[in-house]
Amino acid sequence: MSSSSSVPGAAQAAGLSVPREQAVVRFAGDSGDGMQITGARFAMETALAGSDLATFPDFPAEIRAPIGTTFGVSAFQIHFGSVEVATAGDDLDVLVAMNPAALITNISDLRRGGIVIVDKGAFTERNLTKAGYTANPLEDGSLSDFTILPLDIGRLTEAAVAGMGLTSKQTGRSRNMWALGLVLWLYDRDRQVTIDWITKKFGKDPAIVEANVAVLNAGHAFGETAEFPNFLRPVPIGPAPVEPGVYRTVSGTEALAWGLVAGLRAAGLDRMVFAGYPITPASPILHALTGLRAHGVVTFQAEDEIAAIGAAIGASFGGALGVTSSSGPGIALKTEALGLAIATELPLIVIDSQRAGPSTGLPTKTEQSDLFQAVLGRNGDAPMPVIAAATPSDAFEVAIEAVRLATKYMTPVFLLTDGYLTNAAEPWRIPDVTTLPSFPVAFRTDPEGFQPFVRDPATLARPWARPGTPGLEHRIGGIERDAGSGNISYDPDNHARMTETRAAKVAGIAADIPEQAVAQGEEEGELAVVGWGSTFGPIHMAVQRARLAGRKVSHIHLRYISPLPRNLGDLLRRFDRVLVPEMNNGQLVMLLRAAYLVPAERFSQVNGKPFKVSTILGAILERTREHPTGGAA
Amino acid sequence: MTTATAPVPLQPKDFASDQEVRWCPGCGDYAILKAVQKVLAELGASRENTVFVSGIGCSSRFPYYMSTYGFHTVHGRAPAIATGVKLANPALDVWVMTGDGDGLSIGGNHMLHVLRRNVDLQIILFNNEIYGLTKGQYSPTSRQGTRSPTSPAGSIERPLSAATFALGAGGRFVARGIDTQQGPLVEVLKRAHANRGASFVEVFQNCLVFNDGVFDGFTDRKVAEERQIHVEHGKPLLYGKGRQKGLRLNPAALTLETVTLGEDGVTLDQVMVHDETNRTLAGMLAALEGPAPVALGVLYCAPVTSFTSAVYAGGEAVTGELDALLRQGKTWEV
């Protein structure tokens, strides 16, 4: 089997192809078919084999939509390779479709010649109709571009558990293990860790353990013994060249949660109050932090989004680190309280797992359209730092940085992530905790000369004076505060001075963050592709391929969006053109144009999905010249 | 050489900040401020461990006039912010100062949940049945017919009873006082402070600019005796001149009815004895309407474990190792 992916459009025209050491597999089925578990197990076996990987769970907003419907299809995609893998992959090499709905909604992403494994037992008249097929695609030749493996997975599963005393419902629910066994065979993966996992998960019911292991093994054995076409044999994809160390897989959620804990330690604080209200796709962060009490994390499920940020602000006033988390609509509700945190200059971290909007939008689909909301969306002149995670593991570092900025500058900080990053996972080299940053907080304790708004001349931060400290009793609030005492002040000049000071404090952070580096390529050239957030992966790969083809293109990726890095304007001006791919209708591009008067160009995608590498590559090729000496393979 | 000396007990004035109080002259809020300062002094409270959190409105300026820690927040959200303060440091003594608009209209949801969770706070709701700071619009506790800039023909909305709301939300301590009755108000506030949990105190507070005299029907000296009943746990529910009137349970109608001792053969043993742990009785007292008297004092006090006690039941120590956290689950070495 070939494991190459086709690159359509301009990229194909340029004669480019991706390396052959990688593959993209998607498991798709009903919401209740266990596709997320199947994908996660396959990802774990792949990670343990040392391959680099990126995963993309894609599920509907409905928990259990009616069986067999297209809107109930849940999918899990994994891209893995013996080379660097930075995205969840463009086109599929293998699609597992557990029913007609899964096939019809996913087949368009399968590359020509790709393999589609279908459970043909699920291709009943009824299921075909529900999916919208008028004829059975397994029989009418419409899949002739692909290699179809129509297998009666239901019946094969039943055969594997015959005599084990399972109900038909229990048997049906283990079909996913059969498919997993077969795909593990296809990529020559081990099964032991999956078997261990099954044993642990269903440990209370040995019959279920036995059955699931039998089904998994049956799928694997089927691959070994079936008379597949000659080209269909195991494709070992080996380990990727990575730095030595101890690795694990990490999702954006886990990295973010653990980064907050690491930040808490770095700040020398013993308590974080994380207050949230359930919302897709941000809830997993609240789940991940609940249960970390031993690490100083107190989670609070508030009655609404406003109460969540309120409790977080109250906690920061009380001397703990207040953190709140939500997605776009919930962030909108928190906006008034954010103004209070800015006005009273309290440390606070606000995590926005962005999803497609406006309003409820597409709750389970990813977007980057809250950038304006984060940077600009408040009443009054209300600046606050905004930073963004680029990859699941990057969320660890970004969370630590958010804690640093919040505590050092006594300010709320926006940490932007998105639905894709929250759910996606990748291998991660576990850092040596002794090398992590340290930025201990110095609470004010000395009453001598204390005034709550007399600032550190270097950072312009006001002191953090915790209730319980004798002699530092003071009052703060949302009404404009006197520049020293913090008492109510309606003085016009004081308000002007405070407005300017708040702006200067946040702007001053630019001196305390790294200069903007070029992620890939030279510091000048024909084209700079500027991204932020989860577009890192596709931009990185697209720029890499374009550069292999000799194009003079560089990738600039922003972690800091407000304030922007101090050298960014100069850097952008060294390129003939600036292209800004974003999963929104053009937000960073507007900020860059406003800040630097550079002719940055919008490149939007708002279909709720991550960019494909080929999409960005095509845009790069259209905007750069071919060079005869270029090294395109 | 220094010698240890016993700390000088703080006086009520020691709890006053240096800020000029900016309520209208004659506002009931002054009386509440004095009562709270007196309570803190009598309880031997420390300034550094006391925090006042408020929302928006006349009542919510309260923290600025105290020499303790204070946080004047956003409209309606004080219960949520106070919950965060308490989660950050359960040792702090936290008071929420709010009003009928702040606590029952824009912040009604937070009030409901802070009571339900039983967060260890004293919540003092200044009820003047009007929006004062925005110049006199009717509030959720305004009576039907209240004339205001937004109800020139009289409000058509039915009012909310603060104490009934608090009981319905699951509050475990519900009490009432009147701004100008400092003695009973101080006692009620002390009881609220002693309760470990959400202590809800409704204070009838006169707004002399926009709703002057709205409570005269039971607070005016001429009618006070006949129109107020100060309830005490374990004591018969008596009121009126010479305490000759009382409340008797009518079991058939399941209501409290007013009776006069010696009339129609009514004797003292027929008068209901106040049991502050009885939620049903508290509900009846909160719902009393004229000509029955207005119930004041501790209507309900039935403590249960407070939210913060439950949150920290397992202790507050940080014992987890970051490195172990990062390595939990499956790892592999390259």
mmCIF file of N, CA, C and O in Angstrom, chain A residues 44 80 83 87 163 173 273 275 284 340 367 372 407 427 448 466 485 512 523 525-527 531 545 572:
data_model
loop_
_atom_site.group_PDB
_atom_site.id
_atom_site.type_symbol
_atom_site.label_atom_id
_atom_site.label_comp_id
_atom_site.label_asym_id
_atom_site.label_seq_id
_atom_site.Cartn_x
_atom_site.Cartn_y
_atom_site.Cartn_z
ATOM 1 N N MET A 44 -2.653 5.975 20.766
ATOM 2 C CA MET A 44 -1.729 5.582 21.827
ATOM 3 C C MET A 44 -0.752 4.517 21.324
ATOM 4 O O MET A 44 0.458 4.611 21.568
ATOM 5 N N PHE A 80 -0.066 10.363 11.246
ATOM 6 C CA PHE A 80 1.139 9.903 11.939
ATOM 7 C C PHE A 80 2.220 9.630 10.921
ATOM 8 O O PHE A 80 1.947 9.416 9.734
ATOM 9 N N VAL A 83 8.184 10.983 10.091
ATOM 10 C CA VAL A 83 8.704 12.335 9.881
ATOM 11 C C VAL A 83 7.894 13.282 10.776
ATOM 12 O O VAL A 83 6.939 12.861 11.409
ATOM 13 N N THR A 87 0.115 18.552 11.552
ATOM 14 C CA THR A 87 -1.326 18.764 11.369
ATOM 15 C C THR A 87 -2.036 17.420 11.449
ATOM 16 O O THR A 87 -1.403 16.370 11.418
ATOM 17 N N GLY A 163 -20.496 -17.865 22.110
ATOM 18 C CA GLY A 163 -20.348 -18.722 23.282
ATOM 19 C C GLY A 163 -19.890 -17.999 24.530
ATOM 20 O O GLY A 163 -19.697 -18.617 25.574
ATOM 21 N N ARG A 173 -21.746 -3.316 20.531
ATOM 22 C CA ARG A 173 -20.926 -2.210 21.021
ATOM 23 C C ARG A 173 -19.427 -2.488 20.931
ATOM 24 O O ARG A 173 -18.619 -1.588 21.137
ATOM 25 N N VAL A 273 -8.037 29.321 42.159
ATOM 26 C CA VAL A 273 -9.479 29.080 42.116
ATOM 27 C C VAL A 273 -9.877 29.124 40.652
ATOM 28 O O VAL A 273 -9.779 30.169 40.001
ATOM 29 N N ALA A 275 -12.831 28.804 38.211
ATOM 30 C CA ALA A 275 -14.292 28.846 38.203
ATOM 31 C C ALA A 275 -14.792 28.790 36.772
ATOM 32 O O ALA A 275 -14.356 29.569 35.935
ATOM 33 N N PRO A 284 -13.915 20.459 29.041
ATOM 34 C CA PRO A 284 -12.847 19.514 29.428
ATOM 35 C C PRO A 284 -11.762 20.140 30.302
ATOM 36 O O PRO A 284 -11.134 19.436 31.096
ATOM 37 N N LEU A 340 -14.058 45.034 35.210
ATOM 38 C CA LEU A 340 -13.785 45.223 36.643
ATOM 39 C C LEU A 340 -12.369 44.766 36.983
ATOM 40 O O LEU A 340 -11.657 45.435 37.744
ATOM 41 N N GLU A 367 -12.907 27.569 15.342
ATOM 42 C CA GLU A 367 -12.778 28.850 14.663
ATOM 43 C C GLU A 367 -11.830 29.720 15.495
ATOM 44 O O GLU A 367 -11.521 29.389 16.641
ATOM 45 N N PHE A 372 -11.107 39.589 18.044
ATOM 46 C CA PHE A 372 -11.546 40.964 18.331
ATOM 47 C C PHE A 372 -12.159 41.043 19.727
ATOM 48 O O PHE A 372 -11.946 41.993 20.468
ATOM 49 N N THR A 407 0.345 37.903 37.094
ATOM 50 C CA THR A 407 0.805 38.211 38.446
ATOM 51 C C THR A 407 1.843 39.322 38.448
ATOM 52 O O THR A 407 1.864 40.149 39.351
ATOM 53 N N PRO A 427 2.291 13.812 20.632
ATOM 54 C CA PRO A 427 3.321 13.380 21.575
ATOM 55 C C PRO A 427 4.010 14.597 22.188
ATOM 56 O O PRO A 427 4.130 15.643 21.539
ATOM 57 N N GLU A 448 3.933 50.478 55.739
ATOM 58 C CA GLU A 448 4.596 51.781 55.637
ATOM 59 C C GLU A 448 4.447 52.343 54.221
ATOM 60 O O GLU A 448 4.947 51.767 53.247
ATOM 61 N N ARG A 466 -3.197 41.288 50.105
ATOM 62 C CA ARG A 466 -4.250 40.320 50.414
ATOM 63 C C ARG A 466 -5.022 40.697 51.673
ATOM 64 O O ARG A 466 -4.417 41.042 52.685
ATOM 65 N N SER A 485 -4.585 56.410 46.334
ATOM 66 C CA SER A 485 -5.338 55.750 47.401
ATOM 67 C C SER A 485 -6.315 54.699 46.896
ATOM 68 O O SER A 485 -6.724 53.827 47.645
ATOM 69 N N ASP A 512 8.926 43.069 27.724
ATOM 70 C CA ASP A 512 9.180 41.941 28.621
ATOM 71 C C ASP A 512 8.860 40.600 27.959
ATOM 72 O O ASP A 512 8.790 39.573 28.602
ATOM 73 N N GLU A 523 14.467 36.240 7.367
ATOM 74 C CA GLU A 523 13.823 37.404 7.964
ATOM 75 C C GLU A 523 13.442 38.436 6.905
ATOM 76 O O GLU A 523 13.135 39.584 7.236
ATOM 77 N N GLY A 525 11.945 38.517 2.449
ATOM 78 C CA GLY A 525 11.630 37.682 1.305
ATOM 79 C C GLY A 525 10.397 38.170 0.578
ATOM 80 O O GLY A 525 9.935 39.299 0.771
ATOM 81 N N GLU A 526 9.892 37.306 -0.293
ATOM 82 C CA GLU A 526 8.729 37.688 -1.079
ATOM 83 C C GLU A 526 7.456 37.677 -0.257
ATOM 84 O O GLU A 526 6.574 38.505 -0.454
ATOM 85 N N LEU A 527 7.375 36.689 0.646
ATOM 86 C CA LEU A 527 6.092 36.521 1.346
ATOM 87 C C LEU A 527 6.318 36.079 2.793
ATOM 88 O O LEU A 527 7.079 35.152 3.051
ATOM 89 N N GLY A 531 0.644 33.838 11.170
ATOM 90 C CA GLY A 531 -0.466 33.139 11.804
ATOM 91 C C GLY A 531 -0.443 33.305 13.300
ATOM 92 O O GLY A 531 0.493 33.865 13.884
ATOM 93 N N ARG A 545 6.818 23.000 2.596
ATOM 94 C CA ARG A 545 6.749 22.447 1.236
ATOM 95 C C ARG A 545 7.051 23.502 0.178
ATOM 96 O O ARG A 545 7.722 23.233 -0.809
ATOM 97 N N LEU A 572 7.756 42.718 9.477
ATOM 98 C CA LEU A 572 6.782 42.561 8.392
ATOM 99 C C LEU A 572 7.158 43.419 7.180
ATOM 100 O O LEU A 572 6.939 43.022 6.039
#
